[in-house]
C-alpha cells in the first residue's frame, strides 16, 4: 500500500508540474503534440480501412506501418503499468470478490488512487488524459479481474463518456473532476426491460416542468452496471420535440445525479460471472433534472448513445489478450509439471494444440486492439467504429474459447473452485453479450460495409443488369485470369511493398482473400440489393470474413514492424502470423464459397427450416428414438 | 380409412386456421369423412371403404365379399342361420365381449373338425359391431384361432402356385380387412396365427404385411390428431375445440360463464349456457388498432366437426381495412441503436434470387376473437362481448353488429344421425348467399334473418 501511495504521489507531482508548465497553451499545443508524438501523416482522413475491403481494395496507408507510440509515452506506460500490475497481483483477491459478489471498499480506493477511474479524462479535468492506446494497455491488466474491469469500463468507457464526448464545457467542469478521481462513480442507463437495441421501445420519459427549468424523468432502466453505487448517470429518455411544426418523440441524454432525488436502485442481479460488479435495476420517479444537464441538444440522444457505444468497444481486444496471456502462464506451468505415462502433459499433441490456439488468439487480439487504438489516436476524428466492433467480436469469442480450453488442460481440477479457471470461464461469458451482442455487431459490421460498397457500386451493377456487354466481358476476362492462376496483386509485397518479405506468402493469401471478398460483395449486392438486410445468415458470413481480413491485416502489419525493428522473438510472431493467416485464408475461402449462388456448401435454407419447425413446435420436434408405432 | 380421414381433416383444418369463414364451406367435406367412420349397422363397412385401399391384389378378392354381402339372405336360409342364431341365442339379454367370446368358445367346442368355420367367421365379423368388439384386437385373434392350423398351408410348389383353399384364404383376408377398416393394427400373435394357418406366403400373410407396411406410416400423419375420446364436459370440449381452431399457443381461453342451473324465487328454472372465448395477444393488439368508426361483426354459428361430433362457434370480426385507411409505419432511421435497419440503396433483389411465389393476396378482414356457447342467442353472445371488453376497452366505443344464423339450435335438438342428413348444408347456403353482399353496409339492414343491434 505504501508503495502505491508513494508512486501515486510522485506521479501526481509529475502531472502537476506538467500541468503548470503548459497551462495556457494547452489546447493549441495538444493536437500538435499528438501529431509529433506519433509521427503520422497530417492530412485529414476520410477514408476508412475496413470499408474499403468491401470494394476489394487494401488501403495500405491506413494500416501500414503498425502504429507506434513515442518513446515518451512508452516511458509513461512503463511507469504506470508496473504499480497497477503490482496492485492487481497483491491487493486484489479475485476469488473473494467473486465469492462475496462485492468489490471491497479498500480495493476500490486503491483503484481510485491509481487514477484508474479517469484514464481517458483529460488532465485539465483531473484525469490521466491518456490515449486510447494506453487505455488499452491498462485494460490488459485490469481484465485480470473481470468484476473490476467491468466496473471500470461501465464507469469510464460508457458511464462518463457522454459528458466527455458530447457534454459542454460547463458540464465537463462540473462533473468530470469528481468522476475522474473516482469520488463519484458513473453509470450508463439505456437498456430497459422492453428495449435493448430498439430505441423506439424506450419508455422512460422526460417531461419539461411548467417553469421550464427542469425535466422530470420517469421510468426504469434495467441491467445497469454500477447502478447501485453510481452517483452520476447518463440517462436516455424520450422527450417531446417539435420538428417542422410536428410534435415528435425523440431520445435525449441527461446527466442525472443521484442527489437530485427520486432515484432508487433495485436488488443487485445474481449473475453467472463478473459477480463482483454491481448490476441492478434503476428506477426514476419524477427525478428533477435541470435543463442545463441535457447532453448535446434535446432530441439528440440517439447520436450520443451511438457514439458512446461505438467508441467503447475496442479495449475488449487487449482485455481478452491480457487474460489469455495470464492463462497461458498458469496452464503451461501445469502442463510442464504434470506427468502421465512418464510424459509431461505438454508432450501430447492435443495439449500442444491448445497452447498454440491460445497463443495465436492472444496474438491476433492484441494486434487488432492496438492497431485500432492507434487508428483512433490519430488526429482528426477518425471513425473506427467498424474496426472497434470487429475487435470486440473477435476477442469476445476467442476469449470464450481460450478460457474454456485453458480449463480443459487442467481437466477436473479446472472445474473446481480451487483454481481460477472456472471463474475466468464464467467471467468471459459476458463478453459476447454486453456492449452490443455479437449478433448485433455482426449485423452492424456487415451492413455498414455493404451500405458503403453499395453506394459505390450501384451504378456499375445497374449497368450490368441492363446488359452492358463491355462490363460483362470485363467480368468474364477477370474470372478467366483468376482461373489461370494469376492471383490478385494489391501491392502489399513487391517493389512498393509494406509487408516484410518473410511474410510474403501470408500477404499473398490475404490479397487473394480481399480480391475474392470484393467480388463476393459485388455479387451479393447484385443478387440481393437492399433486401440484403433480411439475409442475416449471409451478413453473418460477410462479417466473419471481414473480421478475419482485418485480423490478417493486423498481424501482418504488426509482425512486419517487429521484424523490421528487430523486436525480441519476432520469429515467433512470424510463425504465429503465418499460421493464423493460412488458417483464416481457408476459412474465408470456405465462407465465400458458401456465399456463391447455388453453393452446395450452403445449408441456409435447411437451417431456417429447422428453426422454423422447432419454433412452431416450441420444443424439440423429433420423436424419442425409443418410441414405436407398432 | 383412417389415413383418408386424416387427410381430409388436415385439409379442412388448414382452411379453418386460415379463415373461419371458409370452414363453413368445408363442413360438408368433413362430415362426409366423419360419417363414414360410424356407419349405420345396416351397411357393412367394406362397402363404404373399398375404394380407399384397392391394391393390385384386390380385384381377385373382390367378388367374394360382394357375393357374401349380396347373397346374405340366400345363405341365411341354409347353414349360416345356425351361426347367426348362435350369436342371437347366447346374447339374448346383453351383447358384450364376454358373451361374444362365449359364442366363439361354444363353436370351438362344438366340433373338433370345426365344420363351417368360414361361415362362422363371416357371421362373427358381421356381428362384432353389435357386441362392441369391433376395435378389439384380442377378439380378432380369437376369431383367427377358429381356423384349423396347418391344414391350409401349401405343401408343394403346385399348391403354392395356385390358390390353395381359396375360400379360407379369402375369409382370412376379409378378417384382416375388417381390422384395417377399424384401424386395428395386428400384432405378433396375429402373425403367428396366420403363419400357422395359411403358411408364410399365403394371401392373408401378404395382406398382413401390407397392413404392417402402411399402418405405422400413417399413424402420425395427422399433425392435428383428434383424441379418441372427446371431453364430455361442454366447457372442456369448447376449450379443446377453440384451441384447435385458433392454433396459436399464445391464445388465451377465457370461460366467461360456466353452465349452471338456477331456480328463481318464483320457482322458474333458469339454465345459463356456458360461454367460452379465445383470444390471442396479437388479436388484442389488432383490435386495439381497429378504427372505432367501423363496425365489428359477431357472426356464426359455424360448424366444427370433431370425429362424429359437431360443435359450433362464433367469431368477432371486421371487414378488411380499405386500402386508403392503411397506413404504413414510416421508417425511423433512429430506431436501432446498433445497426442500420435498412440499406439506403437503389438496388432491388435480382430476379434470379426471387424465391417468393406470386400469390394473389385476398384481404379477408381480421378475426379478433372466437367463442363457443351452449346457446347461440344474442343475449348470451353479448355476455361474451362484454367479457372481452376487459382486455379490449375499444369494444366500448365500436358498434357491434350481430349477424347470426338460426341454424344450430335446431341442429342441436336433432339427433346425431339425423343431423348428418338433414340440416347440414343449411348454414352454408346462407353464407354463400351473403357473400356478394359483403361490402356495402347498407345491405345489412335489409337482411331479414339477421338479428342485429347496435351495441353501446
GROMACS .gro file of C-alpha atoms in nm, chain A residues 97-482:
model
  386
   97UNK     CA    1  -1.469  -1.070  -0.491
   98UNK     CA    2  -1.632  -1.349  -0.685
   99UNK     CA    3  -1.748  -1.530  -0.372
  100UNK     CA    4  -1.889  -1.230  -0.194
  101UNK     CA    5  -2.015  -1.063  -0.510
  102UNK     CA    6  -1.872  -0.735  -0.398
  103UNK     CA    7  -1.557  -0.539  -0.459
  104UNK     CA    8  -1.424  -0.435  -0.118
  105UNK     CA    9  -1.404  -0.068  -0.039
  106UNK     CA   10  -1.027  -0.067   0.006
  107UNK     CA   11  -0.976  -0.226  -0.337
  108UNK     CA   12  -1.191   0.042  -0.494
  109UNK     CA   13  -0.997   0.308  -0.309
  110UNK     CA   14  -0.673   0.160  -0.435
  111UNK     CA   15  -0.803   0.176  -0.789
  112UNK     CA   16  -0.907   0.537  -0.738
  113UNK     CA   17  -0.564   0.626  -0.603
  114UNK     CA   18  -0.405   0.472  -0.908
  115UNK     CA   19  -0.618   0.705  -1.115
  116UNK     CA   20  -0.786   0.419  -1.296
  117UNK     CA   21  -1.125   0.586  -1.279
  118UNK     CA   22  -1.021   0.865  -1.508
  119UNK     CA   23  -0.775   0.712  -1.751
  120UNK     CA   24  -0.904   0.895  -2.055
  121UNK     CA   25  -1.036   1.208  -1.887
  122UNK     CA   26  -0.815   1.498  -1.995
  123UNK     CA   27  -0.568   1.625  -1.743
  124UNK     CA   28  -0.736   1.962  -1.708
  125UNK     CA   29  -1.034   1.782  -1.561
  126UNK     CA   30  -0.821   1.585  -1.322
  127UNK     CA   31  -0.788   1.265  -1.520
  128UNK     CA   32  -0.478   1.094  -1.652
  129UNK     CA   33  -0.555   1.219  -2.001
  130UNK     CA   34  -0.415   0.911  -2.165
  131UNK     CA   35  -0.464   0.797  -2.521
  132UNK     CA   36  -0.670   0.506  -2.643
  133UNK     CA   37  -0.353   0.307  -2.682
  134UNK     CA   38  -0.252   0.345  -2.319
  135UNK     CA   39  -0.607   0.281  -2.214
  136UNK     CA   40  -0.593  -0.048  -2.400
  137UNK     CA   41  -0.264  -0.131  -2.229
  138UNK     CA   42  -0.414  -0.071  -1.886
  139UNK     CA   43  -0.723  -0.271  -1.978
  140UNK     CA   44  -0.490  -0.565  -2.031
  141UNK     CA   45  -0.412  -0.560  -1.661
  142UNK     CA   46  -0.747  -0.462  -1.517
  143UNK     CA   47  -0.903  -0.751  -1.705
  144UNK     CA   48  -0.725  -0.992  -1.470
  145UNK     CA   49  -1.029  -0.941  -1.255
  146UNK     CA   50  -1.346  -0.939  -1.460
  147UNK     CA   51  -1.554  -0.765  -1.199
  148UNK     CA   52  -1.312  -0.476  -1.165
  149UNK     CA   53  -1.269  -0.448  -1.540
  150UNK     CA   54  -1.644  -0.424  -1.590
  151UNK     CA   55  -1.687  -0.176  -1.308
  152UNK     CA   56  -1.418   0.045  -1.454
  153UNK     CA   57  -1.550   0.009  -1.806
  154UNK     CA   58  -1.905   0.091  -1.704
  155UNK     CA   59  -1.772   0.397  -1.529
  156UNK     CA   60  -1.546   0.543  -1.796
  157UNK     CA   61  -1.599   0.360  -2.124
  158UNK     CA   62  -1.970   0.432  -2.127
  159UNK     CA   63  -2.075   0.599  -1.800
  160UNK     CA   64  -1.890   0.928  -1.826
  161UNK     CA   65  -1.817   0.905  -2.198
  162UNK     CA   66  -2.131   1.100  -2.279
  163UNK     CA   67  -2.008   1.402  -2.087
  164UNK     CA   68  -1.662   1.359  -2.230
  165UNK     CA   69  -1.755   1.349  -2.598
  166UNK     CA   70  -2.081   1.541  -2.616
  167UNK     CA   71  -2.100   1.746  -2.299
  168UNK     CA   72  -2.046   2.121  -2.297
  169UNK     CA   73  -1.768   2.294  -2.110
  170UNK     CA   74  -1.979   2.371  -1.805
  171UNK     CA   75  -2.088   2.010  -1.772
  172UNK     CA   76  -1.732   1.891  -1.807
  173UNK     CA   77  -1.610   2.136  -1.546
  174UNK     CA   78  -1.882   2.037  -1.308
  175UNK     CA   79  -1.875   1.660  -1.333
  176UNK     CA   80  -1.551   1.530  -1.481
  177UNK     CA   81  -1.309   1.612  -1.197
  178UNK     CA   82  -1.505   1.420  -0.940
  179UNK     CA   83  -1.568   1.134  -1.180
  180UNK     CA   84  -1.203   1.116  -1.278
  181UNK     CA   85  -1.092   1.090  -0.920
  182UNK     CA   86  -1.345   0.820  -0.852
  183UNK     CA   87  -1.519   1.027  -0.587
  184UNK     CA   88  -1.827   0.992  -0.800
  185UNK     CA   89  -1.899   0.680  -0.996
  186UNK     CA   90  -2.080   0.691  -1.326
  187UNK     CA   91  -2.332   0.460  -1.489
  188UNK     CA   92  -2.488   0.440  -1.831
  189UNK     CA   93  -2.865   0.395  -1.830
  190UNK     CA   94  -3.002   0.300  -2.169
  191UNK     CA   95  -3.137  -0.055  -2.154
  192UNK     CA   96  -3.494  -0.104  -2.041
  193UNK     CA   97  -3.697  -0.414  -1.970
  194UNK     CA   98  -3.858  -0.388  -2.313
  195UNK     CA   99  -3.579  -0.221  -2.503
  196UNK     CA  100  -3.236  -0.349  -2.595
  197UNK     CA  101  -3.125  -0.210  -2.927
  198UNK     CA  102  -3.469  -0.085  -3.017
  199UNK     CA  103  -3.476   0.283  -2.938
  200UNK     CA  104  -3.842   0.300  -3.031
  201UNK     CA  105  -3.942   0.097  -2.729
  202UNK     CA  106  -3.771   0.315  -2.473
  203UNK     CA  107  -4.046   0.418  -2.234
  204UNK     CA  108  -3.860   0.630  -1.983
  205UNK     CA  109  -3.990   0.978  -2.033
  206UNK     CA  110  -3.864   1.325  -1.955
  207UNK     CA  111  -4.122   1.597  -1.939
  208UNK     CA  112  -4.044   1.964  -1.909
  209UNK     CA  113  -4.173   2.116  -1.586
  210UNK     CA  114  -4.409   2.412  -1.601
  211UNK     CA  115  -4.144   2.668  -1.521
  212UNK     CA  116  -3.929   2.525  -1.799
  213UNK     CA  117  -3.627   2.483  -1.575
  214UNK     CA  118  -3.641   2.113  -1.510
  215UNK     CA  119  -3.712   1.791  -1.681
  216UNK     CA  120  -3.896   1.533  -1.477
  217UNK     CA  121  -3.772   1.181  -1.558
  218UNK     CA  122  -3.996   0.882  -1.503
  219UNK     CA  123  -3.928   0.522  -1.585
  220UNK     CA  124  -3.694   0.241  -1.503
  221UNK     CA  125  -3.376   0.107  -1.653
  222UNK     CA  126  -3.251  -0.249  -1.647
  223UNK     CA  127  -2.913  -0.417  -1.615
  224UNK     CA  128  -2.733  -0.102  -1.519
  225UNK     CA  129  -2.372  -0.175  -1.434
  226UNK     CA  130  -2.271   0.023  -1.125
  227UNK     CA  131  -2.641   0.103  -1.086
  228UNK     CA  132  -2.628   0.073  -0.710
  229UNK     CA  133  -2.320   0.284  -0.646
  230UNK     CA  134  -2.339   0.535  -0.927
  231UNK     CA  135  -2.370   0.899  -0.826
  232UNK     CA  136  -2.384   1.038  -1.176
  233UNK     CA  137  -2.576   0.869  -1.451
  234UNK     CA  138  -2.616   0.922  -1.821
  235UNK     CA  139  -2.985   0.856  -1.870
  236UNK     CA  140  -3.164   0.830  -2.201
  237UNK     CA  141  -3.530   0.923  -2.209
  238UNK     CA  142  -3.798   1.022  -2.453
  239UNK     CA  143  -3.870   1.387  -2.486
  240UNK     CA  144  -4.122   1.573  -2.690
  241UNK     CA  145  -3.957   1.769  -2.966
  242UNK     CA  146  -4.115   1.986  -3.230
  243UNK     CA  147  -3.975   1.903  -3.571
  244UNK     CA  148  -4.108   2.107  -3.863
  245UNK     CA  149  -4.407   2.206  -3.657
  246UNK     CA  150  -4.494   1.846  -3.575
  247UNK     CA  151  -4.459   1.714  -3.223
  248UNK     CA  152  -4.241   1.407  -3.213
  249UNK     CA  153  -4.091   1.185  -2.951
  250UNK     CA  154  -3.715   1.176  -2.960
  251UNK     CA  155  -3.448   1.039  -2.736
  252UNK     CA  156  -3.243   1.279  -2.527
  253UNK     CA  157  -2.949   1.221  -2.298
  254UNK     CA  158  -2.942   1.362  -1.947
  255UNK     CA  159  -2.688   1.382  -1.669
  256UNK     CA  160  -2.873   1.268  -1.361
  257UNK     CA  161  -2.725   1.289  -1.015
  258UNK     CA  162  -2.848   1.054  -0.752
  259UNK     CA  163  -2.861   1.360  -0.529
  260UNK     CA  164  -3.147   1.502  -0.738
  261UNK     CA  165  -3.376   1.265  -0.551
  262UNK     CA  166  -3.622   1.012  -0.678
  263UNK     CA  167  -3.358   0.766  -0.795
  264UNK     CA  168  -3.389   0.418  -0.648
  265UNK     CA  169  -3.193   0.111  -0.737
  266UNK     CA  170  -3.321  -0.243  -0.709
  267UNK     CA  171  -3.162  -0.558  -0.578
  268UNK     CA  172  -2.831  -0.645  -0.745
  269UNK     CA  173  -2.867  -0.919  -1.005
  270UNK     CA  174  -2.720  -1.256  -0.916
  271UNK     CA  175  -2.504  -1.324  -1.219
  272UNK     CA  176  -2.308  -1.614  -1.364
  273UNK     CA  177  -1.982  -1.424  -1.390
  274UNK     CA  178  -1.840  -1.080  -1.317
  275UNK     CA  179  -2.016  -1.129  -0.988
  276UNK     CA  180  -1.831  -0.852  -0.812
  277UNK     CA  181  -1.962  -0.591  -1.049
  278UNK     CA  182  -2.284  -0.434  -0.948
  279UNK     CA  183  -2.575  -0.475  -1.188
  280UNK     CA  184  -2.923  -0.373  -1.094
  281UNK     CA  185  -3.239  -0.201  -1.196
  282UNK     CA  186  -3.256   0.174  -1.151
  283UNK     CA  187  -3.591   0.348  -1.125
  284UNK     CA  188  -3.657   0.714  -1.175
  285UNK     CA  189  -3.959   0.862  -1.010
  286UNK     CA  190  -4.016   1.224  -1.102
  287UNK     CA  191  -3.645   1.296  -1.088
  288UNK     CA  192  -3.598   1.668  -1.147
  289UNK     CA  193  -3.312   1.728  -1.385
  290UNK     CA  194  -3.213   2.087  -1.463
  291UNK     CA  195  -3.234   2.173  -1.831
  292UNK     CA  196  -2.862   2.251  -1.843
  293UNK     CA  197  -2.797   1.882  -1.776
  294UNK     CA  198  -2.907   1.775  -2.122
  295UNK     CA  199  -2.612   1.625  -2.307
  296UNK     CA  200  -2.587   1.765  -2.654
  297UNK     CA  201  -2.917   1.902  -2.767
  298UNK     CA  202  -3.267   1.795  -2.674
  299UNK     CA  203  -3.373   1.515  -2.905
  300UNK     CA  204  -3.014   1.437  -2.999
  301UNK     CA  205  -2.974   1.149  -2.760
  302UNK     CA  206  -2.972   0.885  -3.026
  303UNK     CA  207  -2.647   1.008  -3.176
  304UNK     CA  208  -2.491   1.045  -2.833
  305UNK     CA  209  -2.583   0.688  -2.742
  306UNK     CA  210  -2.448   0.554  -3.071
  307UNK     CA  211  -2.121   0.739  -3.036
  308UNK     CA  212  -2.072   0.622  -2.679
  309UNK     CA  213  -2.148   0.262  -2.766
  310UNK     CA  214  -1.930   0.265  -3.077
  311UNK     CA  215  -1.627   0.415  -2.907
  312UNK     CA  216  -1.615   0.190  -2.603
  313UNK     CA  217  -1.557  -0.144  -2.766
  314UNK     CA  218  -1.201  -0.155  -2.890
  315UNK     CA  219  -1.046  -0.220  -2.550
  316UNK     CA  220  -1.203  -0.561  -2.522
  317UNK     CA  221  -0.933  -0.691  -2.754
  318UNK     CA  222  -0.650  -0.607  -2.521
  319UNK     CA  223  -0.853  -0.713  -2.216
  320UNK     CA  224  -0.908  -1.058  -2.359
  321UNK     CA  225  -0.550  -1.080  -2.470
  322UNK     CA  226  -0.433  -0.987  -2.121
  323UNK     CA  227  -0.648  -1.255  -1.970
  324UNK     CA  228  -0.533  -1.521  -2.214
  325UNK     CA  229  -0.169  -1.433  -2.161
  326UNK     CA  230  -0.219  -1.482  -1.789
  327UNK     CA  231  -0.394  -1.814  -1.851
  328UNK     CA  232  -0.112  -1.932  -2.075
  329UNK     CA  233   0.131  -1.867  -1.791
  330UNK     CA  234  -0.080  -2.057  -1.542
  331UNK     CA  235  -0.161  -2.356  -1.760
  332UNK     CA  236   0.184  -2.401  -1.914
  333UNK     CA  237   0.320  -2.432  -1.563
  334UNK     CA  238   0.078  -2.714  -1.505
  335UNK     CA  239   0.134  -2.880  -1.843
  336UNK     CA  240   0.507  -2.882  -1.789
  337UNK     CA  241   0.495  -3.036  -1.441
  338UNK     CA  242   0.207  -3.280  -1.461
  339UNK     CA  243   0.316  -3.622  -1.582
  340UNK     CA  244   0.117  -3.903  -1.732
  341UNK     CA  245   0.273  -4.224  -1.871
  342UNK     CA  246   0.614  -4.074  -1.791
  343UNK     CA  247   0.548  -3.789  -2.025
  344UNK     CA  248   0.468  -3.437  -1.930
  345UNK     CA  249   0.130  -3.312  -2.043
  346UNK     CA  250   0.293  -3.070  -2.281
  347UNK     CA  251   0.428  -3.354  -2.491
  348UNK     CA  252   0.084  -3.459  -2.600
  349UNK     CA  253  -0.030  -3.320  -2.931
  350UNK     CA  254  -0.377  -3.236  -2.824
  351UNK     CA  255  -0.249  -3.031  -2.534
  352UNK     CA  256   0.004  -2.861  -2.758
  353UNK     CA  257  -0.277  -2.765  -2.990
  354UNK     CA  258  -0.450  -2.580  -2.708
  355UNK     CA  259  -0.142  -2.376  -2.630
  356UNK     CA  260  -0.097  -2.288  -2.994
  357UNK     CA  261  -0.460  -2.184  -3.011
  358UNK     CA  262  -0.431  -1.964  -2.706
  359UNK     CA  263  -0.111  -1.802  -2.830
  360UNK     CA  264  -0.248  -1.732  -3.173
  361UNK     CA  265  -0.566  -1.589  -3.033
  362UNK     CA  266  -0.389  -1.367  -2.784
  363UNK     CA  267  -0.150  -1.251  -3.055
  364UNK     CA  268  -0.427  -1.167  -3.301
  365UNK     CA  269  -0.643  -0.991  -3.044
  366UNK     CA  270  -0.353  -0.784  -2.926
  367UNK     CA  271  -0.259  -0.691  -3.278
  368UNK     CA  272  -0.613  -0.592  -3.366
  369UNK     CA  273  -0.671  -0.399  -3.046
  370UNK     CA  274  -0.355  -0.188  -3.069
  371UNK     CA  275  -0.393  -0.132  -3.440
  372UNK     CA  276  -0.742   0.000  -3.377
  373UNK     CA  277  -0.638   0.204  -3.075
  374UNK     CA  278  -0.358   0.352  -3.283
  375UNK     CA  279  -0.600   0.444  -3.558
  376UNK     CA  280  -0.829   0.607  -3.307
  377UNK     CA  281  -0.544   0.807  -3.158
  378UNK     CA  282  -0.464   0.970  -3.485
  379UNK     CA  283  -0.550   1.335  -3.519
  380UNK     CA  284  -0.884   1.429  -3.654
  381UNK     CA  285  -1.194   1.236  -3.565
  382UNK     CA  286  -1.142   0.903  -3.737
  383UNK     CA  287  -1.447   0.683  -3.742
  384UNK     CA  288  -1.317   0.348  -3.629
  385UNK     CA  289  -1.646   0.208  -3.506
  386UNK     CA  290  -1.638  -0.069  -3.764
  387UNK     CA  291  -1.289  -0.173  -3.664
  388UNK     CA  292  -1.374  -0.149  -3.295
  389UNK     CA  293  -1.678  -0.370  -3.344
  390UNK     CA  294  -1.463  -0.628  -3.522
  391UNK     CA  295  -1.213  -0.629  -3.239
  392UNK     CA  296  -1.494  -0.681  -2.994
  393UNK     CA  297  -1.649  -0.971  -3.183
  394UNK     CA  298  -1.321  -1.147  -3.246
  395UNK     CA  299  -1.184  -1.109  -2.898
  396UNK     CA  300  -1.501  -1.192  -2.710
  397UNK     CA  301  -1.539  -1.518  -2.899
  398UNK     CA  302  -1.172  -1.600  -2.890
  399UNK     CA  303  -1.168  -1.525  -2.520
  400UNK     CA  304  -1.450  -1.765  -2.455
  401UNK     CA  305  -1.282  -2.045  -2.649
  402UNK     CA  306  -0.943  -1.988  -2.490
  403UNK     CA  307  -1.063  -1.975  -2.131
  404UNK     CA  308  -1.258  -2.290  -2.190
  405UNK     CA  309  -0.956  -2.463  -2.345
  406UNK     CA  310  -0.736  -2.348  -2.059
  407UNK     CA  311  -0.979  -2.507  -1.818
  408UNK     CA  312  -0.975  -2.820  -2.030
  409UNK     CA  313  -0.599  -2.853  -1.994
  410UNK     CA  314  -0.645  -2.895  -1.621
  411UNK     CA  315  -0.940  -3.126  -1.667
  412UNK     CA  316  -1.129  -3.190  -1.347
  413UNK     CA  317  -0.907  -2.960  -1.148
  414UNK     CA  318  -1.005  -2.672  -1.366
  415UNK     CA  319  -1.367  -2.741  -1.295
  416UNK     CA  320  -1.325  -2.686  -0.921
  417UNK     CA  321  -1.331  -2.359  -0.736
  418UNK     CA  322  -0.981  -2.426  -0.607
  419UNK     CA  323  -0.846  -2.288  -0.932
  420UNK     CA  324  -0.933  -1.962  -1.101
  421UNK     CA  325  -1.016  -2.118  -1.438
  422UNK     CA  326  -1.384  -2.170  -1.380
  423UNK     CA  327  -1.409  -1.807  -1.273
  424UNK     CA  328  -1.239  -1.694  -1.591
  425UNK     CA  329  -1.478  -1.903  -1.796
  426UNK     CA  330  -1.777  -1.757  -1.616
  427UNK     CA  331  -1.645  -1.405  -1.636
  428UNK     CA  332  -1.567  -1.443  -2.003
  429UNK     CA  333  -1.917  -1.548  -2.090
  430UNK     CA  334  -2.040  -1.193  -2.062
  431UNK     CA  335  -1.807  -1.067  -2.335
  432UNK     CA  336  -2.015  -1.185  -2.633
  433UNK     CA  337  -2.324  -1.044  -2.465
  434UNK     CA  338  -2.264  -0.694  -2.342
  435UNK     CA  339  -2.161  -0.377  -2.526
  436UNK     CA  340  -2.380  -0.494  -2.812
  437UNK     CA  341  -2.424  -0.866  -2.858
  438UNK     CA  342  -2.201  -1.024  -3.118
  439UNK     CA  343  -2.501  -1.097  -3.337
  440UNK     CA  344  -2.598  -0.733  -3.348
  441UNK     CA  345  -2.240  -0.624  -3.402
  442UNK     CA  346  -2.206  -0.863  -3.695
  443UNK     CA  347  -2.511  -0.700  -3.847
  444UNK     CA  348  -2.352  -0.364  -3.786
  445UNK     CA  349  -2.022  -0.469  -3.940
  446UNK     CA  350  -2.174  -0.627  -4.249
  447UNK     CA  351  -2.441  -0.367  -4.312
  448UNK     CA  352  -2.216  -0.068  -4.264
  449UNK     CA  353  -1.975  -0.208  -4.518
  450UNK     CA  354  -2.249  -0.311  -4.756
  451UNK     CA  355  -2.401   0.032  -4.740
  452UNK     CA  356  -2.065   0.185  -4.827
  453UNK     CA  357  -1.993  -0.060  -5.106
  454UNK     CA  358  -2.349  -0.034  -5.234
  455UNK     CA  359  -2.321   0.341  -5.275
  456UNK     CA  360  -2.007   0.299  -5.482
  457UNK     CA  361  -2.122   0.003  -5.688
  458UNK     CA  362  -2.485   0.089  -5.759
  459UNK     CA  363  -2.407   0.248  -6.094
  460UNK     CA  364  -2.195  -0.041  -6.210
  461UNK     CA  365  -2.448  -0.303  -6.103
  462UNK     CA  366  -2.728  -0.121  -6.276
  463UNK     CA  367  -2.527  -0.116  -6.595
  464UNK     CA  368  -2.468  -0.487  -6.559
  465UNK     CA  369  -2.836  -0.554  -6.510
  466UNK     CA  370  -2.911  -0.358  -6.822
  467UNK     CA  371  -2.684  -0.594  -7.009
  468UNK     CA  372  -2.381  -0.381  -7.076
  469UNK     CA  373  -2.163  -0.610  -7.284
  470UNK     CA  374  -1.838  -0.432  -7.215
  471UNK     CA  375  -1.879  -0.475  -6.843
  472UNK     CA  376  -1.987  -0.836  -6.879
  473UNK     CA  377  -1.683  -0.911  -7.094
  474UNK     CA  378  -1.462  -0.742  -6.841
  475UNK     CA  379  -1.605  -0.965  -6.571
  476UNK     CA  380  -1.554  -1.276  -6.779
  477UNK     CA  381  -1.197  -1.173  -6.852
  478UNK     CA  382  -1.131  -1.119  -6.485
  479UNK     CA  383  -1.271  -1.460  -6.400
  480UNK     CA  384  -1.064  -1.622  -6.674
  481UNK     CA  385  -0.750  -1.459  -6.550
  482UNK     CA  386  -0.827  -1.573  -6.199
   0.00000   0.00000   0.00000
